[in-house]
XYZ file of C-alpha atoms in Angstrom:
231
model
C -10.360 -0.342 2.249
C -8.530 -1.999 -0.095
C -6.005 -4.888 -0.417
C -2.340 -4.962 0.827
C 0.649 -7.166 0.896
C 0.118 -9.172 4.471
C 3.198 -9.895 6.754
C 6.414 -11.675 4.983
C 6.257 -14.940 5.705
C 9.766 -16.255 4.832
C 10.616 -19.708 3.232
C 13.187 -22.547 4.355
C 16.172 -20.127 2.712
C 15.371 -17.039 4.223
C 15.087 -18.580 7.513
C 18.987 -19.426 7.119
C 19.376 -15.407 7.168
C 17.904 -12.818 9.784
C 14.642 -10.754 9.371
C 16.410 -7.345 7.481
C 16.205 -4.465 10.136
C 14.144 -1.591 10.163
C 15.066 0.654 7.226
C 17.210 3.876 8.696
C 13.502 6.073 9.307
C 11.518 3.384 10.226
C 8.229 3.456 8.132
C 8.786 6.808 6.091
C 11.929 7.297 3.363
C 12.380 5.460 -0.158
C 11.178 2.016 -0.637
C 12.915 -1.021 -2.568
C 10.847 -1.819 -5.532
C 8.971 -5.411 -5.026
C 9.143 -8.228 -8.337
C 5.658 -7.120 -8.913
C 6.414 -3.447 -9.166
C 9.186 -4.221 -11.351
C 6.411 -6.258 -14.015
C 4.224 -3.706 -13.710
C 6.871 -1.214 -14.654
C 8.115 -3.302 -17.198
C 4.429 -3.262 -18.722
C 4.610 0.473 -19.681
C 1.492 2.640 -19.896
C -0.047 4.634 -17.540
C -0.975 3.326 -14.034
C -3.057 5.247 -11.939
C -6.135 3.128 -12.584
C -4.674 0.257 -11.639
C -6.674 -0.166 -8.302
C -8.944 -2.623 -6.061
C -12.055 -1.077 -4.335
C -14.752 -2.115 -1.992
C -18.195 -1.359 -1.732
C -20.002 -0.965 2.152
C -23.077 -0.416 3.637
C -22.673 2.490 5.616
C -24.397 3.256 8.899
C -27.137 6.178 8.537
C -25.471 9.853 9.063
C -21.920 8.417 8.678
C -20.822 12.181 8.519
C -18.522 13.676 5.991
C -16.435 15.347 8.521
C -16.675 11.985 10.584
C -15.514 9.992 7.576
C -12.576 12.826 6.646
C -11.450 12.554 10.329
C -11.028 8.106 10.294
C -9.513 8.480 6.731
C -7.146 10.855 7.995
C -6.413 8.623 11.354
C -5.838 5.766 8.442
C -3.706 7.594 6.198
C -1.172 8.911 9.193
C -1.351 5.369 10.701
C -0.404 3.191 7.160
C 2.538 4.589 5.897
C 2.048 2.918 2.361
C -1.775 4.739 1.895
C 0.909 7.886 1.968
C 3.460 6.511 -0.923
C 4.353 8.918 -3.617
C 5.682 7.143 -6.927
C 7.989 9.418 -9.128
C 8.440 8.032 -12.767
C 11.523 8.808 -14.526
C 11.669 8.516 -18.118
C 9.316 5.722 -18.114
C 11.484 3.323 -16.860
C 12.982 4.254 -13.838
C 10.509 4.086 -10.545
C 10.521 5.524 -7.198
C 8.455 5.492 -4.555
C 8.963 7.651 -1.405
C 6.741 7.642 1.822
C 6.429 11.100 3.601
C 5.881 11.481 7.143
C 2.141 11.448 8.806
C 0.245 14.309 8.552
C 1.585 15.336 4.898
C -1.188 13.779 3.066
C -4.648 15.604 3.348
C -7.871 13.448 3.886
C -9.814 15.913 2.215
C -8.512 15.090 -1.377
C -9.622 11.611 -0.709
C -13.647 11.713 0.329
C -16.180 12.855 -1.229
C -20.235 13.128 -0.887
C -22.813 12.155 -3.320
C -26.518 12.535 -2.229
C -28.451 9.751 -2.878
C -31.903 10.669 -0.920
C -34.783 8.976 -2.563
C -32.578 7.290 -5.519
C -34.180 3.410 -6.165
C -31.885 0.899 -6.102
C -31.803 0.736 -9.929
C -30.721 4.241 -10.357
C -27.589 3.604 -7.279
C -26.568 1.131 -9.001
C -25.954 3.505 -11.885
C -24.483 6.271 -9.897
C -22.147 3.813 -8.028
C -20.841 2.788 -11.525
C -20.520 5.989 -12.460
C -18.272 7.303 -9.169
C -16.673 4.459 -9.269
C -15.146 5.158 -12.434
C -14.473 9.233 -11.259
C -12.972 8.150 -8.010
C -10.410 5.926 -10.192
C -9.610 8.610 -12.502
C -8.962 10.882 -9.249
C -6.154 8.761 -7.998
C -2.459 9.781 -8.922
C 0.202 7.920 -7.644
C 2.961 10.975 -8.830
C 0.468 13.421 -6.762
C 0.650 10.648 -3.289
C -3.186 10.319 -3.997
C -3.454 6.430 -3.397
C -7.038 6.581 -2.171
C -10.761 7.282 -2.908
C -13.142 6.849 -0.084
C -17.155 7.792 -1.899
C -20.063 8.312 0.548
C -23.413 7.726 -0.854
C -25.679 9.626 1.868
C -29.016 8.652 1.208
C -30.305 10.813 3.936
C -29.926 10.483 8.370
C -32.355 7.280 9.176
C -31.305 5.399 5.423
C -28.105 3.320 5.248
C -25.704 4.697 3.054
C -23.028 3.012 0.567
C -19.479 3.758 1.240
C -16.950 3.159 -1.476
C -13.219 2.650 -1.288
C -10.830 2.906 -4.070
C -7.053 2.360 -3.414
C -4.294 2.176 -5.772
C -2.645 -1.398 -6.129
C 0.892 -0.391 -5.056
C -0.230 0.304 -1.427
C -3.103 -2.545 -1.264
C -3.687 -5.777 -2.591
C -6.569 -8.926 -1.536
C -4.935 -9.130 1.887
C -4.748 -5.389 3.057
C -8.327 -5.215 3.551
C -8.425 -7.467 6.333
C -6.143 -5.037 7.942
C -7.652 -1.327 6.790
C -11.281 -1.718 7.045
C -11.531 -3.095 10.680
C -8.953 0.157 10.969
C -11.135 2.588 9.194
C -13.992 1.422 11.345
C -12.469 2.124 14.724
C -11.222 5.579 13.654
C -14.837 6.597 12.450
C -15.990 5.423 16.188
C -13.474 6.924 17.457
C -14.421 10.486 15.760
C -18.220 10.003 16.213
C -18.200 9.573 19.881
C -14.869 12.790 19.867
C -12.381 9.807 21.469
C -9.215 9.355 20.759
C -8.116 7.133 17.877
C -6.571 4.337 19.059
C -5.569 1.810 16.120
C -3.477 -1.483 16.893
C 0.264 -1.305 16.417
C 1.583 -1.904 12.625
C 4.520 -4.469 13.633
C 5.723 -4.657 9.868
C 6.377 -1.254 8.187
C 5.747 -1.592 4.102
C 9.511 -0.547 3.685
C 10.608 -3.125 6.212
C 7.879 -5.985 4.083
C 9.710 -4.876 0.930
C 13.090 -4.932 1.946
C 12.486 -8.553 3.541
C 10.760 -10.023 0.023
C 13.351 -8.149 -1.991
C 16.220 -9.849 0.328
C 14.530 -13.447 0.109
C 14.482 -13.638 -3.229
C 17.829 -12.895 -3.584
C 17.424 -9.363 -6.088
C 19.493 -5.855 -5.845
C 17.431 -4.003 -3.218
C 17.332 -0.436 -4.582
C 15.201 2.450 -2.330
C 12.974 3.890 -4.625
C 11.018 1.345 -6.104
C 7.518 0.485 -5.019
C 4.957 -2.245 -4.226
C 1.610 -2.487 -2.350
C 0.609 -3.050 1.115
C -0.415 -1.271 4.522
C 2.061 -3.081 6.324
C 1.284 -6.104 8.538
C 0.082 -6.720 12.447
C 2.928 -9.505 12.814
């Protein structure tokens, strides 16, 4: 999918001082705002297009209702795809993670037939989704993610598109979320359970740890961007 902050790696100092504990609620509950949140608060202006996507080819048939089923395995499975950012008088941040299951998939695909378009007119209506499916995220709303399917019919290979907000990905989360997003498709198209390797770093816990390291007020309710990490 997108990117995501990888697993905190800490330096010489923090090594002097213990990992921070889980958060009280494990993965879900308020989050300590990162130093990039803070400069991208501190920027002003609105937000919700600031985002990373990725463009795939996409097996023939991929299936909306296949696709809405791994997207939802994803979204219930990374805490941080489910982040909800509440703005306070433009200056004050939080950012909140509900429980699985509280986010709908189905605000976050959509179809666009593409049977018979050339390659010069795709190109087109990729740029032009592209640009919807950024203007469809809302961080305030816990929309994070845009997955586009470009079906260009059952024996043509497809494009998929993913769009994900920067507070909940960045270069490294997609080395985590699209192997993820694959297994949960294969998963629904052959009706087996979902099965997605173990996220050993919540986002809160990642936050809390680079927050701690670098020494600054940790404060729930203030948000970066990552999926949370494998180590």
């Amino acid at each position: 999918m997108c990117s995501s902050v990888g697993p905190w790696k800490p330096s010489r100092r923090s090594r002097r001082s213990p990992v921070p504990r889980m958060p009280a609620g494990g993965g879900v509950g308020g989050v300590v705002l990162t130093p990039v949140m803070h400069r991208l608060r501190e920027l002003g202006g609105g937000v919700d297009r600031f985002s990373q996507g990725v463009l795939l080819q996409a097996p023939p048939g991929l299936g909306v209702e296949r696709l809405r089923a791994a997207v939802q395995s994803v979204l219930d499975h990374h805490d941080a795809l489910r982040a909800r950012l509440s703005v306070h008088d433009d200056t004050t941040w939080d950012l909140h993670i509900p429980p699985a299951g509280q986010t709908d998939a189905a605000q976050c695909v959509r179809r666009v037939d593409v049977t018979g378009v050339a390659d010069g007119g795709l190109d087109e209506v990729i740029a032009v989704e592209a640009e919807s499916a950024r203007g469809r995220l809302s961080p305030v709303s816990g929309v994070m993610v845009q997955t586009v399917w470009f079906d260009a019919g059952p024996e043509v290979s497809g494009r998929l598109l993913i769009v994900a907000h920067h507070l909940v990905v960045d270069g490294v989360s997609w080395r985590i979320l699209l192997p993820d997003l694959q297994t949960a498709w294969q998963a629904a198209t052959t009706s087996t359970p979902c099965t997605l390797q173990p996220v050993g770093t919540s986002f809160r816990q990642w936050a809390a740890g680079l927050v701690a390291e670098r020494g600054e007020v940790q404060r729930p309710a203030h948000g970066c961007a990552c999926a949370g990490s494998r180590s």
